[in-house]
Amino acid sequence: DIVMTQTPLSLSVTPGQPASISCKSSQSLLQSDGKTYLYWYLQKPGQPPQVLIYEVSNRLSGVPDRFSGSGSGTDFTLKISRVEAEDVGVYYCMQSTQIPNTFGQGTRLEIK
Amino acid sequence: EVQLVESGGGLVQPGGSLRLSCTASGFTFSSNWMNWVRQAPGKGLEWVAKIKPDGSEKYYVDSVKGRFTISRDNAKNSLYLEMNSLRAEDTALYHCARLSAGYWGQGALVTVSS
C-alpha cells in the first residue's frame, strides 16, 4: 500500500499569514495514463471532508484561489496564501493512483 | 444539487451484521465509481471499498476483505455496504462518496459493542 505522510500534523496561523502543508507518498503517484491522482481535502468540524484540489493542482469550482496545490512524483504541497478564520479544520491528502486509496494522517489548522 | 444520503447505521454486537445504504441524486450515478470511506471517532479517514459503474469490479481495504461486500443498484441510484463479522475496530462513521468529484454524504454511524 502507498503510505501518505503529512507534515506538520498541526499548524497555528495568524489570519492573513500564509500556511503550507507537505504530503509525501511512499511511491510515485504518476499513473500510466499520465495523470497524478493526488487530492487535498478539508474537513471542517462536524462536516464531511470537502475537496479543495484534485490531480495535484486543480482547484475544484468554488474553492477560493488562496488555495493552491503543487508537486510531482512523491512530493506534494498545499499552500494557503492568506489564511482566513473559515480555513480551520483538518487537511488531508489522498491518493487514488493505486488501490487501496490511502489518506495522510491529517494536519490540523487553527487560528492564532 | 448533489446529495448522498446514507442510512442503516446502528449499534451491533461483535460478530454481528449490518447493511448500509446510500441514495444518490443530482448526478449520473450509473456512470461513476463509488466508494465507502470511514472515520473512527476522533481519528482520520480510511478508504474501505470502491465499485465500478457497472458493478463488475470491486476493491476493498485488506482489513475488511472477506467480511464486507460493496454493491450497487443503478436503477435505484443506490450504493450498499454489507458488513458481516463486525469487530469493535469497525466502529466508525461510514461515508458514501464519489471521491473524484468530492461528493460525500454526511455518514452513517456504526457502533460495534457488546
mmCIF file of C-alpha atoms in Angstrom:
data_model
loop_
_atom_site.group_PDB
_atom_site.id
_atom_site.type_symbol
_atom_site.label_atom_id
_atom_site.label_comp_id
_atom_site.label_asym_id
_atom_site.label_seq_id
_atom_site.Cartn_x
_atom_site.Cartn_y
_atom_site.Cartn_z
ATOM 1 C CA ASP A 1 0.000 0.000 0.000
ATOM 2 C CA ILE A 2 1.126 3.574 -0.636
ATOM 3 C CA VAL A 3 1.806 5.407 2.627
ATOM 4 C CA MET A 4 0.977 9.106 2.695
ATOM 5 C CA THR A 5 2.929 11.177 5.229
ATOM 6 C CA GLN A 6 1.836 14.708 6.062
ATOM 7 C CA THR A 7 3.838 17.378 7.842
ATOM 8 C CA PRO A 8 3.263 19.188 10.049
ATOM 9 C CA LEU A 9 0.472 17.478 11.957
ATOM 10 C CA SER A 10 -0.706 20.778 13.368
ATOM 11 C CA LEU A 11 -0.437 24.437 12.417
ATOM 12 C CA SER A 12 -1.315 27.618 14.247
ATOM 13 C CA VAL A 13 -1.534 30.580 11.888
ATOM 14 C CA THR A 14 -2.321 34.262 12.278
ATOM 15 C CA PRO A 15 -5.093 35.432 9.919
ATOM 16 C CA GLY A 16 -3.624 36.909 6.767
ATOM 17 C CA GLN A 17 -0.433 34.872 7.029
ATOM 18 C CA PRO A 18 0.472 32.005 4.665
ATOM 19 C CA ALA A 19 0.419 28.323 5.509
ATOM 20 C CA SER A 20 1.918 25.269 3.863
ATOM 21 C CA ILE A 21 1.325 21.535 4.287
ATOM 22 C CA SER A 22 3.556 18.833 2.863
ATOM 23 C CA CYS A 23 2.414 15.388 1.741
ATOM 24 C CA LYS A 24 4.905 12.720 0.748
ATOM 25 C CA SER A 25 3.979 9.378 -0.768
ATOM 26 C CA SER A 26 5.978 6.174 -0.402
ATOM 27 C CA GLN A 27 5.724 5.558 -4.161
ATOM 28 C CA SER A 28 5.293 7.758 -7.197
ATOM 29 C CA LEU A 29 1.691 8.784 -7.775
ATOM 30 C CA LEU A 30 2.169 9.189 -11.533
ATOM 31 C CA GLN A 31 -0.160 6.728 -13.227
ATOM 32 C CA SER A 32 0.351 5.132 -16.629
ATOM 33 C CA ASP A 33 -2.307 7.443 -18.086
ATOM 34 C CA GLY A 34 -0.019 10.378 -17.354
ATOM 35 C CA LYS A 35 -2.146 11.726 -14.510
ATOM 36 C CA THR A 36 -1.260 12.038 -10.849
ATOM 37 C CA TYR A 37 -4.209 11.271 -8.621
ATOM 38 C CA LEU A 38 -3.412 13.363 -5.568
ATOM 39 C CA TYR A 39 -6.218 15.193 -3.805
ATOM 40 C CA TRP A 40 -6.407 17.666 -0.926
ATOM 41 C CA TYR A 41 -9.419 17.702 1.376
ATOM 42 C CA LEU A 42 -10.500 19.980 4.201
ATOM 43 C CA GLN A 43 -12.707 18.588 6.952
ATOM 44 C CA LYS A 44 -14.350 21.316 8.945
ATOM 45 C CA PRO A 45 -15.653 20.454 12.417
ATOM 46 C CA GLY A 46 -18.775 18.305 12.273
ATOM 47 C CA GLN A 47 -18.768 18.080 8.489
ATOM 48 C CA PRO A 48 -17.692 15.504 5.910
ATOM 49 C CA PRO A 49 -14.492 16.321 4.022
ATOM 50 C CA GLN A 50 -14.687 18.704 1.080
ATOM 51 C CA VAL A 51 -12.286 18.514 -1.802
ATOM 52 C CA LEU A 52 -10.107 21.541 -2.408
ATOM 53 C CA ILE A 53 -7.647 20.316 -5.005
ATOM 54 C CA TYR A 54 -7.742 17.380 -7.425
ATOM 55 C CA GLU A 55 -4.943 15.890 -9.528
ATOM 56 C CA VAL A 56 -2.239 17.827 -7.652
ATOM 57 C CA SER A 57 -3.022 21.374 -8.672
ATOM 58 C CA ASN A 58 -6.603 21.781 -9.929
ATOM 59 C CA ARG A 59 -8.932 23.767 -7.704
ATOM 60 C CA LEU A 60 -12.481 22.486 -7.543
ATOM 61 C CA SER A 61 -15.069 25.007 -8.685
ATOM 62 C CA GLY A 62 -15.889 27.406 -5.867
ATOM 63 C CA VAL A 63 -12.656 26.880 -3.937
ATOM 64 C CA PRO A 64 -11.002 30.238 -3.171
ATOM 65 C CA ASP A 65 -7.874 30.995 -5.163
ATOM 66 C CA ARG A 66 -5.861 31.445 -1.970
ATOM 67 C CA PHE A 67 -5.598 27.632 -2.012
ATOM 68 C CA SER A 68 -3.038 26.124 -4.368
ATOM 69 C CA GLY A 69 -1.514 22.704 -4.868
ATOM 70 C CA SER A 70 1.786 21.719 -6.389
ATOM 71 C CA GLY A 71 4.227 18.852 -6.645
ATOM 72 C CA SER A 72 5.010 15.741 -8.596
ATOM 73 C CA GLY A 73 6.101 12.156 -8.157
ATOM 74 C CA THR A 74 6.191 11.658 -4.403
ATOM 75 C CA ASP A 75 6.287 15.204 -3.015
ATOM 76 C CA PHE A 76 3.260 17.464 -2.856
ATOM 77 C CA THR A 77 2.338 20.724 -1.147
ATOM 78 C CA LEU A 78 -0.843 22.576 -0.305
ATOM 79 C CA LYS A 79 -0.411 26.309 0.197
ATOM 80 C CA ILE A 80 -2.817 28.846 1.590
ATOM 81 C CA SER A 81 -1.641 32.298 0.584
ATOM 82 C CA ARG A 82 -3.541 34.188 3.289
ATOM 83 C CA VAL A 83 -5.253 32.162 5.990
ATOM 84 C CA GLU A 84 -8.770 33.154 6.979
ATOM 85 C CA ALA A 85 -10.790 32.141 10.029
ATOM 86 C CA GLU A 86 -13.018 29.864 7.911
ATOM 87 C CA ASP A 87 -9.985 27.736 6.939
ATOM 88 C CA VAL A 88 -9.841 25.996 10.332
ATOM 89 C CA GLY A 89 -10.167 22.242 10.277
ATOM 90 C CA VAL A 90 -8.178 19.168 9.355
ATOM 91 C CA TYR A 91 -6.483 18.925 5.968
ATOM 92 C CA TYR A 92 -5.915 15.531 4.352
ATOM 93 C CA CYS A 93 -4.058 14.469 1.257
ATOM 94 C CA MET A 94 -5.316 11.354 -0.512
ATOM 95 C CA GLN A 95 -4.001 9.270 -3.382
ATOM 96 C CA SER A 96 -6.151 7.218 -5.737
ATOM 97 C CA THR A 97 -3.393 6.231 -8.156
ATOM 98 C CA GLN A 98 -3.152 2.790 -6.629
ATOM 99 C CA ILE A 99 -5.700 0.635 -4.819
ATOM 100 C CA PRO A 100 -6.231 0.884 -1.916
ATOM 101 C CA ASN A 101 -6.797 4.639 -1.864
ATOM 102 C CA THR A 102 -4.861 5.997 1.096
ATOM 103 C CA PHE A 103 -5.045 9.180 3.141
ATOM 104 C CA GLY A 104 -2.464 11.114 5.050
ATOM 105 C CA GLN A 105 -2.810 11.376 8.827
ATOM 106 C CA GLY A 106 -4.287 14.839 8.634
ATOM 107 C CA THR A 107 -2.977 18.304 9.524
ATOM 108 C CA ARG A 108 -4.997 20.342 11.993
ATOM 109 C CA LEU A 109 -5.018 24.064 11.249
ATOM 110 C CA GLU A 110 -6.024 26.505 13.961
ATOM 111 C CA ILE A 111 -6.151 30.260 14.018
ATOM 112 C CA LYS A 112 -3.954 32.198 16.448
ATOM 113 C CA GLU B 1 -27.876 19.766 -6.182
ATOM 114 C CA VAL B 2 -25.803 16.673 -5.457
ATOM 115 C CA GLN B 3 -26.942 14.628 -2.486
ATOM 116 C CA LEU B 4 -25.648 11.410 -0.975
ATOM 117 C CA VAL B 5 -27.715 10.143 1.924
ATOM 118 C CA GLU B 6 -26.580 7.158 3.983
ATOM 119 C CA SER B 7 -28.821 5.007 6.166
ATOM 120 C CA GLY B 8 -28.718 1.734 8.065
ATOM 121 C CA GLY B 9 -26.206 2.529 10.771
ATOM 122 C CA GLY B 10 -26.671 1.481 14.377
ATOM 123 C CA LEU B 11 -25.426 -0.487 17.361
ATOM 124 C CA VAL B 12 -24.469 -4.093 16.723
ATOM 125 C CA GLN B 13 -22.735 -6.752 18.804
ATOM 126 C CA PRO B 14 -19.314 -8.099 17.835
ATOM 127 C CA GLY B 15 -19.744 -10.785 15.207
ATOM 128 C CA GLY B 16 -22.989 -9.260 14.008
ATOM 129 C CA SER B 17 -24.039 -7.865 10.650
ATOM 130 C CA LEU B 18 -25.328 -4.592 9.262
ATOM 131 C CA ARG B 19 -26.220 -3.265 5.822
ATOM 132 C CA LEU B 20 -25.596 0.340 4.911
ATOM 133 C CA SER B 21 -27.387 2.060 2.058
ATOM 134 C CA CYS B 22 -26.623 5.275 0.211
ATOM 135 C CA THR B 23 -29.065 7.030 -2.106
ATOM 136 C CA ALA B 24 -27.605 9.405 -4.656
ATOM 137 C CA SER B 25 -29.156 12.281 -6.567
ATOM 138 C CA GLY B 26 -28.036 15.265 -8.615
ATOM 139 C CA PHE B 27 -25.526 13.451 -10.820
ATOM 140 C CA THR B 28 -25.372 10.458 -13.141
ATOM 141 C CA PHE B 29 -24.867 7.741 -10.543
ATOM 142 C CA SER B 30 -24.642 4.915 -13.054
ATOM 143 C CA SER B 31 -21.594 6.455 -14.770
ATOM 144 C CA ASN B 32 -19.376 6.831 -11.729
ATOM 145 C CA TRP B 33 -17.134 4.808 -9.462
ATOM 146 C CA MET B 34 -18.467 4.958 -5.924
ATOM 147 C CA ASN B 35 -16.703 4.494 -2.613
ATOM 148 C CA TRP B 36 -17.208 3.878 1.077
ATOM 149 C CA VAL B 37 -14.854 5.753 3.410
ATOM 150 C CA ARG B 38 -14.941 5.503 7.200
ATOM 151 C CA GLN B 39 -13.758 7.599 10.097
ATOM 152 C CA ALA B 40 -13.403 6.140 13.574
ATOM 153 C CA PRO B 41 -14.282 8.537 16.415
ATOM 154 C CA GLY B 42 -11.583 11.172 16.725
ATOM 155 C CA LYS B 43 -9.455 9.509 14.051
ATOM 156 C CA GLY B 44 -8.516 10.083 10.423
ATOM 157 C CA LEU B 45 -10.045 8.892 7.179
ATOM 158 C CA GLU B 46 -9.816 5.308 5.914
ATOM 159 C CA TRP B 47 -10.932 4.217 2.474
ATOM 160 C CA VAL B 48 -12.956 0.992 2.716
ATOM 161 C CA ALA B 49 -14.187 -0.076 -0.712
ATOM 162 C CA LYS B 50 -14.968 1.026 -4.258
ATOM 163 C CA ILE B 51 -17.113 -0.278 -7.100
ATOM 164 C CA LYS B 52 -17.036 0.269 -10.842
ATOM 165 C CA PRO B 53 -20.020 1.965 -12.512
ATOM 166 C CA ASP B 54 -21.414 -1.314 -13.864
ATOM 167 C CA GLY B 55 -20.574 -3.225 -10.677
ATOM 168 C CA SER B 56 -18.177 -5.565 -12.444
ATOM 169 C CA GLU B 57 -15.125 -4.618 -10.361
ATOM 170 C CA LYS B 58 -14.940 -4.223 -6.602
ATOM 171 C CA TYR B 59 -11.974 -3.442 -4.385
ATOM 172 C CA TYR B 60 -11.501 -3.464 -0.615
ATOM 173 C CA VAL B 61 -9.015 -2.448 2.033
ATOM 174 C CA ASP B 62 -7.327 -5.550 3.445
ATOM 175 C CA SER B 63 -8.901 -5.189 6.900
ATOM 176 C CA VAL B 64 -12.432 -5.778 5.553
ATOM 177 C CA LYS B 65 -11.779 -8.301 2.776
ATOM 178 C CA GLY B 66 -13.978 -11.375 3.171
ATOM 179 C CA ARG B 67 -16.238 -9.579 5.672
ATOM 180 C CA PHE B 68 -17.647 -6.582 3.751
ATOM 181 C CA THR B 69 -19.340 -6.537 0.352
ATOM 182 C CA ILE B 70 -19.951 -3.434 -1.720
ATOM 183 C CA SER B 71 -22.757 -3.441 -4.285
ATOM 184 C CA ARG B 72 -24.942 -1.054 -6.227
ATOM 185 C CA ASP B 73 -28.332 -0.806 -7.926
ATOM 186 C CA ASN B 74 -28.084 1.759 -10.696
ATOM 187 C CA ALA B 75 -31.837 1.620 -11.327
ATOM 188 C CA LYS B 76 -32.340 2.884 -7.777
ATOM 189 C CA ASN B 77 -29.304 5.206 -7.700
ATOM 190 C CA SER B 78 -28.200 3.293 -4.631
ATOM 191 C CA LEU B 79 -24.941 2.041 -3.153
ATOM 192 C CA TYR B 80 -24.713 -0.598 -0.454
ATOM 193 C CA LEU B 81 -22.221 -1.978 2.041
ATOM 194 C CA GLU B 82 -22.979 -5.362 3.566
ATOM 195 C CA MET B 83 -20.910 -5.769 6.733
ATOM 196 C CA ASN B 84 -20.523 -9.159 8.408
ATOM 197 C CA SER B 85 -18.415 -10.475 11.296
ATOM 198 C CA LEU B 86 -18.207 -6.966 12.682
ATOM 199 C CA ARG B 87 -15.456 -6.091 15.129
ATOM 200 C CA ALA B 88 -15.014 -3.291 17.646
ATOM 201 C CA GLU B 89 -12.439 -1.716 15.350
ATOM 202 C CA ASP B 90 -15.110 -1.321 12.643
ATOM 203 C CA THR B 91 -16.816 1.303 14.808
ATOM 204 C CA ALA B 92 -16.852 4.449 12.681
ATOM 205 C CA LEU B 93 -18.857 6.954 10.696
ATOM 206 C CA TYR B 94 -19.251 5.447 7.218
ATOM 207 C CA HIS B 95 -19.439 7.848 4.306
ATOM 208 C CA CYS B 96 -20.647 7.132 0.812
ATOM 209 C CA ALA B 97 -18.525 9.152 -1.616
ATOM 210 C CA ARG B 98 -17.820 9.923 -5.212
ATOM 211 C CA LEU B 99 -14.202 10.785 -4.448
ATOM 212 C CA SER B 100 -13.153 12.079 -7.862
ATOM 213 C CA ALA B 101 -15.689 14.914 -7.675
ATOM 214 C CA GLY B 102 -15.556 15.493 -3.940
ATOM 215 C CA TYR B 103 -19.111 14.391 -3.228
ATOM 216 C CA TRP B 104 -19.578 12.932 0.260
ATOM 217 C CA GLY B 105 -22.593 12.037 2.319
ATOM 218 C CA GLN B 106 -22.957 13.035 5.966
ATOM 219 C CA GLY B 107 -22.316 9.452 7.021
ATOM 220 C CA ALA B 108 -23.949 6.602 8.928
ATOM 221 C CA LEU B 109 -22.630 5.742 12.387
ATOM 222 C CA VAL B 110 -21.810 2.098 13.040
ATOM 223 C CA THR B 111 -21.041 1.119 16.624
ATOM 224 C CA VAL B 112 -19.836 -2.400 17.366
ATOM 225 C CA SER B 113 -20.077 -3.127 21.059
ATOM 226 C CA SER B 114 -21.454 -5.672 23.490
#
